[in-house]
């Protein structure tokens, strides 16, 4: 049993039974189950169109709002707020990751980040009238909190799963998330489409859907907080000061420079995932503003994405067992490129075609994200999980500001969301080329980890 534990964590620890490890893995799945509702209901479906409509109602005759005196086209506000949240996350994530590894206490930090994000999301119930600035602030806080929490959540993966099972465990986590997203979205659809029968206005229905995501996030976070356990760290703990966190960050960056193959993977992931995150956050705005689709159509489309993403995550996990994670991810990037090309030419007011496109997105979405996470986990040196996953999360969310920024600028300059969506093709094409050049087996060996038979 001690050999089994050493294989997972790389450190000698108190033996843990297989049943206890499985229980911890199931608890780990539930954080995806908790926070994915925010990504689905808030970020992907409701907040973009709703915040845009609030901003437009407060705009001047030229279509501009002026937060802090800065002229911003109302249709670009949501994209800019997403970019601002990412910049804030960049500042916080490395400090939190370094502190978690040095102190060996991820759970208190995970709880703080999760409940800050959940509270900000629940506060979106108060977005009415012309409160576009409040909406932008709550979005920034919630999005940054999610990014910080995911650093800590992802850092548990190499500690709770051995090399040969990580693709499966990571894929199941994503599947749990998409399952909860789909289930809550069905309830959202019932409330939104039948809001008159429930005696609430359309605006109130949207605000209830937004707030309920925060309540869900907070409630189900209790499961992983009960089941996950912190690991002891070798050597003295950090003093907990901010300066110590920054010093550890500098040391982490120097350490990563000694592993250029891991950095090469992160560079590729940064680029193609920037495209993925932008599609996720801007899809509803594109559907409502450019394609003229109503909110019910968008909800059904995103629900379709969630349902197929469960099958996609599990199915691509099985493909990875046969062809390796790297080849499977490369195939998904080719599909993403085709999807964006089709989306550019998609005619307005044709919901059936939009549903077909949503189905294609769902098929590759969960798998490409789950396999990227598990592939990177093999390249992380033992004992530095949170530090390295802070860099990963910067690539996942923290540095995914360029796509939304380009999307917002393209619309501000051209007034066309089609021009904005087609610009994202370059992220997938460049990411494909860079990932294809990474020798992943050599990267795993360089990190001091066992190389799986298929990777």
XYZ file of C-alpha atoms in Angstrom:
455
model
C 0.000 0.000 0.000
C 2.840 2.425 0.730
C 4.085 1.926 -2.820
C 0.656 2.789 -4.129
C 0.577 6.012 -2.123
C 4.117 6.889 -3.221
C 3.077 6.427 -6.864
C 0.289 8.944 -6.469
C 1.891 11.628 -4.331
C 5.597 11.004 -4.562
C 5.906 11.313 -0.749
C 5.692 8.892 2.141
C 2.353 9.370 3.899
C 0.042 7.511 6.213
C -1.392 4.591 4.184
C -4.819 5.205 2.659
C -7.108 2.345 1.648
C -8.478 2.029 -1.875
C -11.990 2.654 -0.519
C -10.867 5.892 1.144
C -9.172 7.021 -2.045
C -12.286 6.317 -4.102
C -14.328 8.242 -1.552
C -11.956 11.177 -1.878
C -12.188 11.026 -5.662
C -15.988 11.121 -5.488
C -15.782 14.126 -3.193
C -13.416 15.781 -5.671
C -15.933 15.289 -8.489
C -18.484 17.284 -6.533
C -16.627 20.577 -6.788
C -17.129 20.403 -10.548
C -20.745 19.572 -9.744
C -20.963 22.687 -7.540
C -19.238 25.379 -9.587
C -20.115 24.334 -13.144
C -23.614 25.755 -12.690
C -22.002 29.207 -12.547
C -20.159 28.597 -15.806
C -23.309 27.290 -17.485
C -26.228 29.348 -16.220
C -24.422 32.587 -15.411
C -21.448 32.982 -17.706
C -22.697 31.119 -20.765
C -26.466 31.704 -20.806
C -27.958 34.516 -18.779
C -25.469 37.144 -17.699
C -24.030 38.100 -21.099
C -27.326 39.009 -22.807
C -28.855 40.384 -19.582
C -25.902 42.608 -18.659
C -25.700 43.783 -22.266
C -29.384 44.736 -22.213
C -28.932 46.662 -18.945
C -25.927 48.478 -20.376
C -27.823 49.352 -23.567
C -30.721 50.749 -21.557
C -28.266 53.025 -19.730
C -26.304 53.987 -22.856
C -26.215 57.414 -24.462
C -27.673 58.046 -27.954
C -24.403 56.834 -29.517
C -24.657 53.458 -27.728
C -21.916 54.089 -25.171
C -21.844 53.762 -21.383
C -19.171 55.497 -19.335
C -18.004 53.467 -16.331
C -15.516 55.618 -14.408
C -15.763 58.125 -17.261
C -14.377 55.685 -19.857
C -16.473 55.444 -23.053
C -17.382 51.809 -23.697
C -19.790 50.518 -26.318
C -22.598 48.820 -24.408
C -22.281 45.650 -26.485
C -18.621 45.271 -25.434
C -19.094 45.713 -21.676
C -19.539 42.017 -20.902
C -16.425 40.975 -22.828
C -14.354 43.690 -21.167
C -15.586 42.639 -17.701
C -14.541 39.047 -18.412
C -11.080 40.308 -19.401
C -10.832 42.412 -16.220
C -11.745 39.391 -14.085
C -8.947 37.427 -15.702
C -6.410 40.152 -14.955
C -7.455 40.108 -11.283
C -7.143 36.319 -11.238
C -3.615 36.551 -12.651
C -2.584 38.580 -9.606
C -4.184 36.210 -7.092
C -3.688 32.687 -8.441
C 0.101 32.298 -8.179
C 0.105 33.619 -4.613
C -2.676 31.258 -3.549
C -1.076 28.275 -5.298
C 2.315 28.869 -3.710
C 0.771 29.355 -0.259
C -1.257 26.137 -0.596
C 1.798 24.018 -1.391
C 4.027 25.572 1.256
C 1.447 25.261 4.030
C -0.147 22.035 2.808
C -3.625 23.442 3.492
C -5.654 23.716 0.321
C -9.109 23.282 1.840
C -9.359 26.591 3.770
C -8.237 28.497 0.681
C -10.635 26.512 -1.517
C -13.488 27.342 0.858
C -12.634 31.063 0.898
C -12.464 31.309 -2.893
C -15.589 29.219 -3.477
C -17.788 31.112 -1.037
C -16.568 34.521 -2.235
C -17.577 33.547 -5.770
C -20.863 32.036 -4.624
C -21.760 35.190 -2.657
C -20.976 37.452 -5.615
C -23.114 35.262 -7.872
C -26.019 35.259 -5.415
C -25.727 39.066 -5.304
C -26.609 39.222 -9.001
C -30.240 39.012 -7.905
C -29.998 42.778 -7.362
C -29.119 43.591 -10.989
C -32.048 45.636 -12.210
C -32.662 49.045 -13.700
C -29.425 50.613 -14.947
C -27.051 48.817 -12.565
C -24.659 47.687 -15.283
C -21.638 48.753 -13.219
C -22.729 46.572 -10.271
C -23.158 43.695 -12.694
C -19.661 44.182 -14.090
C -18.132 44.283 -10.581
C -19.959 41.132 -9.419
C -18.898 39.347 -12.615
C -15.268 40.297 -12.036
C -15.329 39.059 -8.417
C -17.173 35.818 -9.200
C -15.042 34.950 -12.216
C -11.764 35.654 -10.426
C -12.900 33.618 -7.410
C -13.754 30.676 -9.654
C -10.291 30.802 -11.209
C -8.574 30.839 -7.812
C -10.693 27.954 -6.550
C -9.897 25.889 -9.630
C -6.156 26.199 -8.933
C -6.708 24.422 -5.627
C -9.248 21.951 -6.977
C -7.066 20.860 -9.895
C -4.027 20.535 -7.634
C -5.712 17.612 -5.875
C -5.793 15.516 -9.078
C -2.213 14.149 -8.973
C -2.643 13.480 -5.249
C -5.846 11.437 -5.470
C -5.277 9.544 -8.749
C -2.378 7.457 -10.054
C -0.853 8.045 -13.517
C -2.887 5.367 -15.315
C -6.236 6.536 -13.944
C -5.986 10.316 -14.263
C -7.626 10.585 -17.688
C -10.605 8.679 -16.301
C -10.813 10.615 -13.025
C -10.422 13.985 -14.744
C -13.055 13.103 -17.359
C -15.497 12.000 -14.672
C -15.027 15.306 -12.890
C -15.969 17.217 -16.022
C -18.900 14.858 -16.578
C -20.186 15.587 -13.062
C -19.965 19.295 -13.834
C -21.841 19.082 -17.093
C -24.498 16.891 -15.478
C -25.231 19.512 -12.823
C -25.137 22.275 -15.422
C -27.713 20.469 -17.527
C -29.991 19.695 -14.590
C -30.071 23.245 -13.253
C -30.477 24.636 -16.753
C -33.661 22.577 -17.182
C -35.048 24.239 -14.049
C -33.923 27.625 -15.377
C -35.725 26.964 -18.650
C -38.944 26.047 -16.834
C -38.821 29.225 -14.745
C -37.773 31.554 -17.555
C -40.182 30.274 -20.204
C -43.102 30.133 -17.757
C -42.307 33.209 -15.693
C -45.806 34.665 -16.153
C -47.322 31.528 -14.686
C -45.011 31.821 -11.698
C -46.065 35.437 -11.194
C -42.660 37.009 -11.870
C -41.392 39.285 -14.614
C -38.875 38.189 -17.232
C -36.195 40.291 -15.548
C -36.963 38.778 -12.142
C -36.817 35.274 -13.615
C -33.345 35.944 -15.007
C -32.160 37.367 -11.683
C -33.507 34.331 -9.813
C -31.639 32.034 -12.205
C -28.420 33.996 -11.645
C -28.739 33.997 -7.855
C -29.705 30.329 -7.646
C -26.399 29.413 -9.303
C -24.566 31.063 -6.412
C -26.668 29.200 -3.847
C -26.045 25.889 -5.649
C -22.299 26.604 -5.821
C -22.108 27.273 -2.095
C -24.284 24.347 -1.038
C -22.501 21.569 -2.953
C -19.032 22.886 -2.130
C -19.644 21.346 1.305
C -19.164 17.847 -0.169
C -15.538 18.224 -1.321
C -14.710 20.220 1.792
C -15.804 17.226 3.880
C -14.146 14.507 1.800
C -10.876 15.949 0.513
C -7.931 15.888 2.889
C -4.876 18.106 3.109
C -1.455 16.486 2.778
C 1.519 17.141 5.018
C 4.379 19.032 3.400
C 8.055 18.274 3.724
C 10.018 21.029 5.439
C 8.838 24.119 7.338
C 5.520 25.776 6.506
C 5.353 29.240 5.060
C 4.815 32.211 7.318
C 1.630 33.062 5.410
C 2.674 36.610 4.539
C 2.009 38.063 1.098
C 5.719 38.719 0.610
C 6.476 35.063 1.245
C 3.914 34.127 -1.392
C 5.581 36.357 -3.950
C 9.004 34.947 -3.095
C 7.663 31.438 -3.579
C 6.130 32.493 -6.895
C 9.526 33.707 -8.118
C 11.073 30.421 -7.044
C 8.312 28.503 -8.858
C 8.895 30.427 -12.079
C 12.614 29.695 -11.858
C 11.834 26.043 -11.271
C 9.547 25.933 -14.294
C 12.288 27.390 -16.483
C 14.243 24.210 -15.775
C 11.375 22.235 -17.343
C 11.036 23.752 -20.822
C 8.862 20.909 -22.124
C 6.232 21.570 -19.443
C 6.351 25.262 -20.368
C 5.955 24.345 -24.031
C 2.747 22.467 -23.219
C 1.471 25.416 -21.173
C 2.156 27.782 -24.082
C 0.140 25.603 -26.445
C -2.656 25.202 -23.898
C -2.722 28.942 -23.201
C -3.409 29.658 -26.843
C -6.002 27.041 -27.753
C -7.802 27.282 -24.429
C -8.092 31.045 -24.893
C -10.280 30.234 -27.875
C -12.311 27.678 -25.895
C -12.984 30.076 -23.011
C -13.987 32.885 -25.362
C -16.453 30.672 -27.211
C -17.965 29.608 -23.880
C -18.337 33.142 -22.535
C -19.467 34.865 -25.734
C -21.667 32.230 -27.403
C -24.929 33.530 -25.960
C -24.123 37.116 -26.906
C -23.340 35.975 -30.460
C -26.562 33.974 -30.637
C -28.788 36.751 -29.305
C -27.191 39.823 -30.899
C -25.934 38.496 -34.258
C -28.208 35.532 -34.975
C -31.362 37.051 -33.478
C -32.197 34.027 -31.330
C -34.442 34.363 -28.293
C -33.464 33.410 -24.758
C -35.396 30.129 -24.793
C -33.504 28.996 -27.891
C -30.187 29.864 -26.255
C -31.082 27.951 -23.105
C -32.026 24.849 -25.085
C -28.798 25.126 -27.096
C -26.650 25.359 -23.989
C -28.616 22.494 -22.421
C -27.779 20.425 -25.489
C -24.117 21.339 -25.033
C -24.234 20.184 -21.409
C -25.867 16.848 -22.192
C -23.509 16.007 -25.046
C -20.492 17.276 -23.085
C -21.057 14.506 -20.531
C -20.896 11.869 -23.253
C -18.071 13.746 -24.964
C -15.924 13.918 -21.839
C -16.383 10.209 -21.097
C -16.050 9.206 -24.744
C -12.859 11.202 -25.323
C -11.505 9.740 -22.090
C -11.935 6.288 -23.632
C -10.330 7.441 -26.888
C -7.345 8.651 -24.878
C -6.896 5.141 -23.472
C -6.491 3.864 -27.029
C -4.804 6.743 -28.873
C -3.301 8.784 -26.031
C -4.413 12.103 -24.592
C -2.240 14.218 -26.890
C -3.617 12.784 -30.142
C -7.167 12.985 -28.849
C -6.752 16.660 -27.920
C -5.255 17.425 -31.342
C -8.298 15.855 -32.990
C -10.611 18.002 -30.875
C -8.757 21.179 -31.909
C -9.320 20.338 -35.571
C -13.042 19.976 -34.826
C -13.077 23.321 -32.966
C -11.627 25.042 -36.038
C -14.352 23.607 -38.262
C -17.025 24.653 -35.745
C -15.950 28.300 -35.822
C -15.851 28.326 -39.607
C -19.402 26.983 -39.739
C -20.492 29.462 -37.060
C -19.280 32.410 -39.121
C -21.561 31.462 -42.022
C -24.522 30.408 -39.860
C -27.654 32.269 -41.064
C -29.625 34.359 -38.607
C -32.892 33.125 -37.077
C -32.300 29.438 -37.854
C -32.416 27.764 -34.424
C -32.149 24.202 -35.796
C -28.769 24.964 -37.388
C -27.675 26.627 -34.163
C -28.644 23.458 -32.266
C -26.502 21.356 -34.633
C -23.557 23.660 -33.983
C -24.194 23.484 -30.228
C -24.181 19.686 -30.425
C -20.782 19.727 -32.113
C -19.416 22.075 -29.435
C -20.701 19.822 -26.665
C -19.061 16.760 -28.198
C -15.543 18.223 -28.007
C -15.845 20.715 -25.141
C -15.673 18.480 -22.077
C -13.134 16.064 -23.497
C -10.643 18.692 -24.664
C -10.679 20.347 -21.228
C -10.599 17.143 -19.169
C -7.748 15.582 -21.130
C -5.712 18.794 -21.070
C -5.958 18.811 -17.278
C -4.955 15.178 -16.887
C -2.134 15.476 -19.441
C -0.643 18.424 -17.579
C -0.906 16.599 -14.236
C 1.702 14.119 -15.477
C 4.162 16.993 -16.029
C 3.912 18.353 -12.458
C 6.765 17.572 -10.032
C 5.607 15.905 -6.836
C 5.011 18.342 -3.965
C 4.459 21.336 -6.255
C 0.933 20.567 -7.434
C -0.790 23.825 -6.439
C 2.114 25.979 -7.609
C 2.166 24.378 -11.037
C -1.601 24.270 -11.313
C -1.676 27.992 -10.577
C 0.341 28.407 -13.764
C -2.025 25.987 -15.502
C -5.049 27.893 -14.266
C -3.484 31.124 -15.502
C -3.447 29.431 -18.888
C -6.937 28.002 -18.360
C -8.641 31.170 -17.120
C -6.066 33.603 -15.842
C -4.453 34.438 -19.191
C -7.590 33.870 -21.253
C -8.150 37.593 -21.479
C -6.854 38.037 -25.007
C -9.725 36.195 -26.702
C -12.517 38.195 -24.998
C -10.526 41.391 -25.507
C -10.072 40.712 -29.226
C -13.743 39.716 -29.447
C -14.824 42.967 -27.769
C -12.459 45.130 -29.814
C -13.565 43.526 -33.070
C -17.171 44.342 -32.281
C -16.322 47.857 -31.122
C -14.433 48.555 -34.348
C -16.736 46.795 -36.827
C -20.122 46.492 -35.108
C -20.255 42.850 -36.276
C -20.101 39.810 -34.023
C -19.344 37.638 -37.070
C -16.028 39.419 -37.515
C -15.383 38.823 -33.824
C -16.143 35.089 -33.909
C -13.997 34.301 -36.944
C -10.956 35.880 -35.273
C -10.911 32.978 -32.800
C -9.848 30.446 -35.450
C -6.233 31.546 -35.085
C -6.197 30.438 -31.434
C -7.106 26.848 -32.310
C -4.834 26.638 -35.340
C -1.803 28.016 -33.486
C -2.519 25.850 -30.444
C -2.678 22.752 -32.644
C 0.733 23.463 -34.173
C 2.391 24.154 -30.818
C 0.899 21.106 -29.072
C 1.904 18.827 -31.938
C 5.530 19.860 -31.346
C 5.550 18.968 -27.614
C 7.203 15.584 -26.801
C 4.867 14.766 -23.934
C 6.552 11.508 -22.894
C 9.851 13.338 -22.468
C 8.057 16.076 -20.519
C 6.604 13.559 -18.075
C 9.975 11.892 -17.554
C 11.666 15.279 -17.046
C 9.212 16.024 -14.213
C 10.349 12.831 -12.462
C 7.039 11.004 -12.925
C 6.287 7.532 -14.324
C 5.290 7.623 -18.002
C 1.923 5.920 -18.719
C 1.731 3.353 -21.498
C -0.662 5.627 -23.427
C -0.246 9.397 -23.288
